[in-house]
Amino acid sequence: MDITELTVHELKERLDKCEITSEEITKAYLERIDEKEPDIDAFVTRLDQDAIKRAKEIDLSKKENKKLGEYAGIPIGIKDNMCTKGIKTTCSSRMLENFISPYDGTVVDKVLNQENMINLGKLNMDEFAMGSSTENSYFKKTRNPWDLSRVPGGSSGGSAAAVAANMVPWALGSDTGGSIRQPASLCGVVGLKPTYGLVSRYGLVAFASSLDQIGPITKDVKDSAILLSLIAGHDEKDTTSIDIPKKDYTLDLKNNVKGLRIGVSKEFFGDGINQEVKDALQQAIEKYKELGAIVEDTSLDIAEYALATYYIIACAEASSNLGRFDGIRYGYRTKNYETLKDIFINSRSEGFGAEVKRRIILGTYVLSSGYYDAYYKKAQQVRTLVKNEFAKNLEKYDILLTPTSPITAFRFGEKSENPLEMYLSDICTVSVNVAGLPGISIPCGLDKNGMPIGMQLIGNYFQEGTILNAAYTYEMNTHFRENYKPTFKGGNN
Amino acid sequence: MKVEREELLHIAKLANLKISEDEIDKYLLNLQDILNFANVVNKAPVEGLKETIGTNSNYNVFRKDQVVEFEDQESLLQNAPEEEGHMFKIPKVIN
Amino acid sequence: MSRDDYEVVIGLEVHAELSTKTKIFCSCKTEFGGEPNTHCCPVCMAMPGALPVLNEKVLEYAVKAGLAMNSSISRDSKNDRKNYFYPDLPKSYQISQFDKPLCEHGYVEIEVHDGEKKKIGITRIHIEEDAGKLNHDDYGRCSLVDLNRAGVPLIEIVSEPDMRSVEEADIYLKKIKSILEYIEVSDCKMQEGSLRADVNISVRKRGQKEFGTRTEMKNMNSFKSISRALEYEIERQISVVENGGVIEQETLRWDEVSGKTFSMRDKEDAQDYRYFPEPDLAPIRLSEEYIENIRKNLPELPETRKQRYLNEYKLTEKEANTLTASKYLSDFFEKGVKISKNPKAICNWLLSDIARILNEKEFEPEDIPFTPEDLAELIGLIEKGTISSKIAKDVLEEMFENPKRPSKIIEEKGWVQISDENAIREIVLKIIGENPQSVSDFKNGKDKALGFLVGQAMKETKGKANPQMLNKMFQELM
């Protein structure tokens, strides 16, 4: 048995029955990382020594019947934009190359200190989560396990690739415009973006405060439900976090979609969507019908508005959020300065990569006097429009079904020359963030190149249970993971 | 809206970023492209719609006025590029 | 034309630090001073990933101030980000309020010199965070950033340009200070920077309708320098206009040493703060009930207290005004009155001898080193005849220099008044024996001689003899 093939709920069963120790699990993963990391390059920081040490401690604590978290001893990978005390948090940026956070973020605290999971390392991403391919990392390009010449998607590309390659049993990602769902789709794993406010953002290095959410990237839907249950919950340190009772989302997994109303918006199946993606989705729709769901066509004509709104709001907030990186208290400081102004300008210009600078410029522009009303203010109105249109549809349907990405994983460099084209690839996911809704991406087939295709299910506010059950039911009746495995082909780095 | 070169440089200055001479044209082109696209927000049927303030319905989320000291004061300065007398050192600023 | 041909127009933006225990967006203490960067946490140091949470007391205090200044309180409010780079502003934006301040359309009433009342409009009051501090090393080679003050809560009180003289501006500012002290939302210690003002000023020819171009002086933190700076700036602006020049709209720096204002041209091009709603903070919605509750519990304001002093204690208008101008002094007065039951005496001591000493020492009322109980005791000692009022003044000096209970001081210094009849008789007999000339003068009707004899007796006893008893005894024995 290959331990790293198992899902977390399978691992947990074996742990509970004492068939396996945390040390064994951790070692298996570290060996797998040793084997695959040269191909994948998913990690910015590896924590091999720490991990083994922690695993031993937890095994010992278990023997001594000490009080531990339910998932104690299970390893995890963490996207490198979540603050971890005493461990580098780089956001894959030169700006934070040596930055060590003085505190653990709330979600990190939950999984590491309360649940006692084992941190295998910090995972690569697009710099400050800006990008859809992880090519914007200052440190390395992460490769897609299904084809090493292709991108894993982004910005949580390291997290998705690591899960797909069995280098971590599960991982935390963050999603501002699709940064969990799109890489999950491109890497053939499950990625969930929770309702805005369900999971605390405290300790998540902000890209766009009103859009960012942390969520799970997992091998299957049940793991997604488990990890979501562990990280969700009100946090007094985040005023946008909602005070609702904690729940166990695995209880929503019924393997039954009879009578579930699914809306399919024709606008999400337009010309920009690759035919093979459409075909795979069509098959998924047929499957749902077969399983007893009521599937209907509907109209949700907001994708373009939402995308434009997304880039305006996300960049505006980012331009302000990234102002704190000024070379004074932490982060990169230029060698090249005499005055304070030099420190500001040169540290930022040398510390940030091209895409980050581009978005700061765009964000500064749309907020600047004379343009605020035409862009930012208008975008905030369009945001209301997007919410309203979703609300209308979610009155009629329990979930909305769309592709996650218009295309499957593309080759390195294919889109990085044209920023707008890259932005357009977020067309299916961003509206969910703009509205603050939950969305999940699950694999639903491969294209002719053998690259995974993802399906996105969108639910109403705080109805994660509904989309998880729909995803679970599909998964239980199609068996993507059993049928397909990453091939690690195309590797001649 | 056409973005002028001077405008781009002004914006860069506000953001404390330097755009080198050979990058300016590329930035201008990118920015223009994206803004042209972003302009669709001005075609959206938003008449009478309020702006969204706050992504969700949360309001009045406050904290009690109780002192809690941060446990690891030293760690707050450990990332400082330059430090003197427990303060962040920068070139002389004339007020 | 002369200065009289010009009208001065002044508006003030007052920043007051609120006296909450913790900062506006994190749980660090607000205490002044402390080792640099020790009242800090990831939030006020703007560490990546940290988020603000609004202190409920800040809201309450700001609403209190708004109500005390007759403002309407916004039911819907929010925080906004004001973006600019400066090393004392760790997030590179200040969380403030832009288009939906907590309080709007208020006013305060001031009394100008001849008792005439004037309303000064308050445009708005909003909440925001203070910045950190820049220190300079001993050799002036570098600056050092201390963020203890970063995130201390402020309210900014923006007035209408309603003031027409330096005096009005001074009275207005004192009024604001006094109100804030009464409602106990700020300690208003100007020397610690917890109350400071940005001053806008312009001049126009009398009769001219539109305002002249204004200049601004930022972060002024003493009444004296504000008045001086305004005087200077008025003269400067008039002389520019008189000489056919144009006033430039700009921010000026007041230099205390040279007594001049200087242009701050290094601030480069006009600022563009790129305000937008703070996405990290949920919006604020205040209920009628919340506001009414604060209104109901508003403490007595200076104006009401003054009226009470006129009626209850029969103080003069001037006395009541002076006492109530400082909450501390006025509270001191009331505590004293409760014990001594002699409001007039307490008032006299506070406004004459104590005021004189405070003035000499350049002290604020808060610096009085003794308690109202001590003052009441001092007055009681005079009333009982234990000491004379003259000795009492010496006791008071001693209370400032070496604060102890007055009775203790008197005892230690041996200043108890001699009121024993036999002792007085002995002294009087001695003085009569030593001054036969004066005695005969007195007998010949020269009343002045009695004064001389009493003086001699006082000298003999180092001022401790009871003067009334001396008088009586001399007359009796002569």
mmCIF file of C-alpha atoms in Angstrom, chain C residues 162-301:
data_model
loop_
_atom_site.group_PDB
_atom_site.id
_atom_site.type_symbol
_atom_site.label_atom_id
_atom_site.label_comp_id
_atom_site.label_asym_id
_atom_site.label_seq_id
_atom_site.Cartn_x
_atom_site.Cartn_y
_atom_site.Cartn_z
ATOM 1 C CA ASP C 162 -16.512 80.990 11.222
ATOM 2 C CA MET C 163 -13.826 82.661 13.298
ATOM 3 C CA ARG C 164 -13.024 86.273 12.546
ATOM 4 C CA SER C 165 -10.105 86.975 14.856
ATOM 5 C CA VAL C 166 -7.178 85.337 16.545
ATOM 6 C CA GLU C 167 -8.981 85.805 19.829
ATOM 7 C CA GLU C 168 -12.045 83.945 18.581
ATOM 8 C CA ALA C 169 -9.874 81.081 17.400
ATOM 9 C CA ASP C 170 -8.230 80.960 20.811
ATOM 10 C CA ILE C 171 -11.556 80.993 22.658
ATOM 11 C CA TYR C 172 -12.988 78.377 20.303
ATOM 12 C CA LEU C 173 -10.063 76.032 20.822
ATOM 13 C CA LYS C 174 -10.257 76.472 24.593
ATOM 14 C CA LYS C 175 -13.968 75.743 24.415
ATOM 15 C CA ILE C 176 -13.381 72.538 22.456
ATOM 16 C CA LYS C 177 -10.738 71.495 24.950
ATOM 17 C CA SER C 178 -13.016 72.201 27.857
ATOM 18 C CA ILE C 179 -15.948 70.258 26.341
ATOM 19 C CA LEU C 180 -13.731 67.259 25.620
ATOM 20 C CA GLU C 181 -12.486 67.341 29.198
ATOM 21 C CA TYR C 182 -16.007 67.583 30.611
ATOM 22 C CA ILE C 183 -17.279 64.605 28.685
ATOM 23 C CA GLU C 184 -14.086 62.785 29.625
ATOM 24 C CA VAL C 185 -13.181 61.508 26.193
ATOM 25 C CA SER C 186 -9.732 63.082 25.948
ATOM 26 C CA ASP C 187 -7.159 64.243 28.424
ATOM 27 C CA CYS C 188 -6.299 67.090 26.031
ATOM 28 C CA LYS C 189 -2.674 67.316 27.101
ATOM 29 C CA MET C 190 -1.316 69.652 24.492
ATOM 30 C CA GLN C 191 2.293 69.248 25.574
ATOM 31 C CA GLU C 192 1.978 65.501 24.955
ATOM 32 C CA GLY C 193 0.334 66.147 21.628
ATOM 33 C CA SER C 194 -2.995 64.653 22.601
ATOM 34 C CA LEU C 195 -4.699 67.813 21.395
ATOM 35 C CA ARG C 196 -3.445 69.548 18.272
ATOM 36 C CA ALA C 197 -4.871 71.665 15.546
ATOM 37 C CA ASP C 198 -4.498 72.370 11.875
ATOM 38 C CA VAL C 199 -5.245 76.020 11.302
ATOM 39 C CA ASN C 200 -6.674 77.457 8.089
ATOM 40 C CA ILE C 201 -6.522 81.161 7.581
ATOM 41 C CA SER C 202 -7.336 83.702 4.913
ATOM 42 C CA VAL C 203 -7.917 87.433 4.746
ATOM 43 C CA ARG C 204 -10.331 89.465 2.635
ATOM 44 C CA LYS C 205 -11.153 93.122 2.283
ATOM 45 C CA ARG C 206 -14.090 94.087 4.436
ATOM 46 C CA GLY C 207 -17.309 93.839 2.480
ATOM 47 C CA GLN C 208 -15.845 91.338 0.041
ATOM 48 C CA LYS C 209 -18.109 88.324 -0.283
ATOM 49 C CA GLU C 210 -15.877 85.514 -1.367
ATOM 50 C CA PHE C 211 -13.155 84.127 0.857
ATOM 51 C CA GLY C 212 -9.526 84.887 0.175
ATOM 52 C CA THR C 213 -7.090 82.081 -0.620
ATOM 53 C CA ARG C 214 -6.258 80.206 2.538
ATOM 54 C CA THR C 215 -3.054 78.810 3.891
ATOM 55 C CA GLU C 216 -2.813 75.992 6.361
ATOM 56 C CA MET C 217 -0.536 75.331 9.325
ATOM 57 C CA LYS C 218 -0.541 71.777 10.560
ATOM 58 C CA ASN C 219 -0.055 70.080 13.925
ATOM 59 C CA MET C 220 0.043 73.121 16.185
ATOM 60 C CA ASN C 221 0.040 72.082 19.818
ATOM 61 C CA SER C 222 0.012 75.128 22.045
ATOM 62 C CA PHE C 223 -2.432 77.971 22.400
ATOM 63 C CA LYS C 224 0.425 80.423 22.452
ATOM 64 C CA SER C 225 2.008 79.302 19.218
ATOM 65 C CA ILE C 226 -1.347 79.140 17.463
ATOM 66 C CA SER C 227 -2.044 82.749 18.375
ATOM 67 C CA ARG C 228 1.451 83.853 17.442
ATOM 68 C CA ALA C 229 1.389 81.965 14.169
ATOM 69 C CA LEU C 230 -2.008 83.384 13.276
ATOM 70 C CA GLU C 231 -0.893 86.936 14.062
ATOM 71 C CA TYR C 232 2.169 86.495 11.917
ATOM 72 C CA GLU C 233 0.268 84.900 9.064
ATOM 73 C CA ILE C 234 -2.408 87.620 9.058
ATOM 74 C CA GLU C 235 0.244 90.319 8.797
ATOM 75 C CA ARG C 236 2.055 88.369 6.088
ATOM 76 C CA GLN C 237 -1.064 87.764 4.010
ATOM 77 C CA ILE C 238 -2.190 91.390 4.280
ATOM 78 C CA SER C 239 1.200 92.652 3.285
ATOM 79 C CA VAL C 240 1.288 90.299 0.289
ATOM 80 C CA VAL C 241 -2.133 91.541 -0.828
ATOM 81 C CA GLU C 242 -1.251 95.166 -0.089
ATOM 82 C CA ASN C 243 1.825 94.853 -2.256
ATOM 83 C CA GLY C 244 -0.237 93.542 -5.122
ATOM 84 C CA GLY C 245 0.807 89.939 -4.590
ATOM 85 C CA VAL C 246 -1.265 86.770 -4.628
ATOM 86 C CA ILE C 247 -1.672 84.384 -1.718
ATOM 87 C CA GLU C 248 -0.812 80.848 -2.693
ATOM 88 C CA GLN C 249 -2.866 78.023 -1.314
ATOM 89 C CA GLU C 250 -0.288 76.003 0.550
ATOM 90 C CA THR C 251 0.692 74.290 3.733
ATOM 91 C CA LEU C 252 3.017 76.303 5.918
ATOM 92 C CA ARG C 253 5.287 75.362 8.730
ATOM 93 C CA TRP C 254 5.327 77.567 11.815
ATOM 94 C CA ASP C 255 8.772 77.993 13.237
ATOM 95 C CA GLU C 256 8.581 78.776 16.940
ATOM 96 C CA VAL C 257 12.126 80.072 17.216
ATOM 97 C CA SER C 258 12.132 82.605 14.405
ATOM 98 C CA GLY C 259 8.435 83.362 14.832
ATOM 99 C CA LYS C 260 7.808 82.976 11.118
ATOM 100 C CA THR C 261 5.912 80.680 8.789
ATOM 101 C CA PHE C 262 7.705 78.830 6.026
ATOM 102 C CA SER C 263 6.433 77.267 2.869
ATOM 103 C CA MET C 264 6.731 73.470 2.747
ATOM 104 C CA ARG C 265 7.497 73.124 -0.913
ATOM 105 C CA ASP C 266 9.208 69.781 -0.519
ATOM 106 C CA LYS C 267 5.724 68.231 -0.287
ATOM 107 C CA GLU C 268 6.011 68.162 -4.082
ATOM 108 C CA ASP C 269 2.909 67.762 -6.172
ATOM 109 C CA ALA C 270 -0.578 67.877 -4.782
ATOM 110 C CA GLN C 271 -1.538 64.821 -2.721
ATOM 111 C CA ASP C 272 -4.048 62.373 -4.067
ATOM 112 C CA TYR C 273 -5.202 60.297 -1.123
ATOM 113 C CA ARG C 274 -7.246 57.804 -3.142
ATOM 114 C CA TYR C 275 -9.876 57.378 -0.447
ATOM 115 C CA PHE C 276 -11.975 54.237 -0.668
ATOM 116 C CA PRO C 277 -14.146 52.267 1.776
ATOM 117 C CA GLU C 278 -12.061 50.149 4.169
ATOM 118 C CA PRO C 279 -12.860 46.557 3.130
ATOM 119 C CA ASP C 280 -11.390 45.097 6.324
ATOM 120 C CA LEU C 281 -13.998 46.731 8.562
ATOM 121 C CA ALA C 282 -17.708 46.075 8.628
ATOM 122 C CA PRO C 283 -19.876 49.188 8.216
ATOM 123 C CA ILE C 284 -21.314 51.002 11.246
ATOM 124 C CA ARG C 285 -25.056 51.387 11.818
ATOM 125 C CA LEU C 286 -26.173 53.272 14.889
ATOM 126 C CA SER C 287 -29.619 52.862 16.343
ATOM 127 C CA GLU C 288 -31.709 55.664 17.792
ATOM 128 C CA GLU C 289 -31.546 53.819 21.091
ATOM 129 C CA TYR C 290 -27.739 53.710 21.109
ATOM 130 C CA ILE C 291 -27.501 57.428 20.458
ATOM 131 C CA GLU C 292 -30.229 58.342 22.964
ATOM 132 C CA ASN C 293 -28.551 56.274 25.606
ATOM 133 C CA ILE C 294 -25.331 58.220 25.183
ATOM 134 C CA ARG C 295 -27.240 61.496 25.109
ATOM 135 C CA LYS C 296 -29.014 60.638 28.363
ATOM 136 C CA ASN C 297 -25.761 59.863 30.100
ATOM 137 C CA LEU C 298 -23.901 62.900 28.851
ATOM 138 C CA PRO C 299 -22.170 64.562 31.810
ATOM 139 C CA GLU C 300 -22.775 68.181 32.754
ATOM 140 C CA LEU C 301 -21.236 70.502 30.171
#
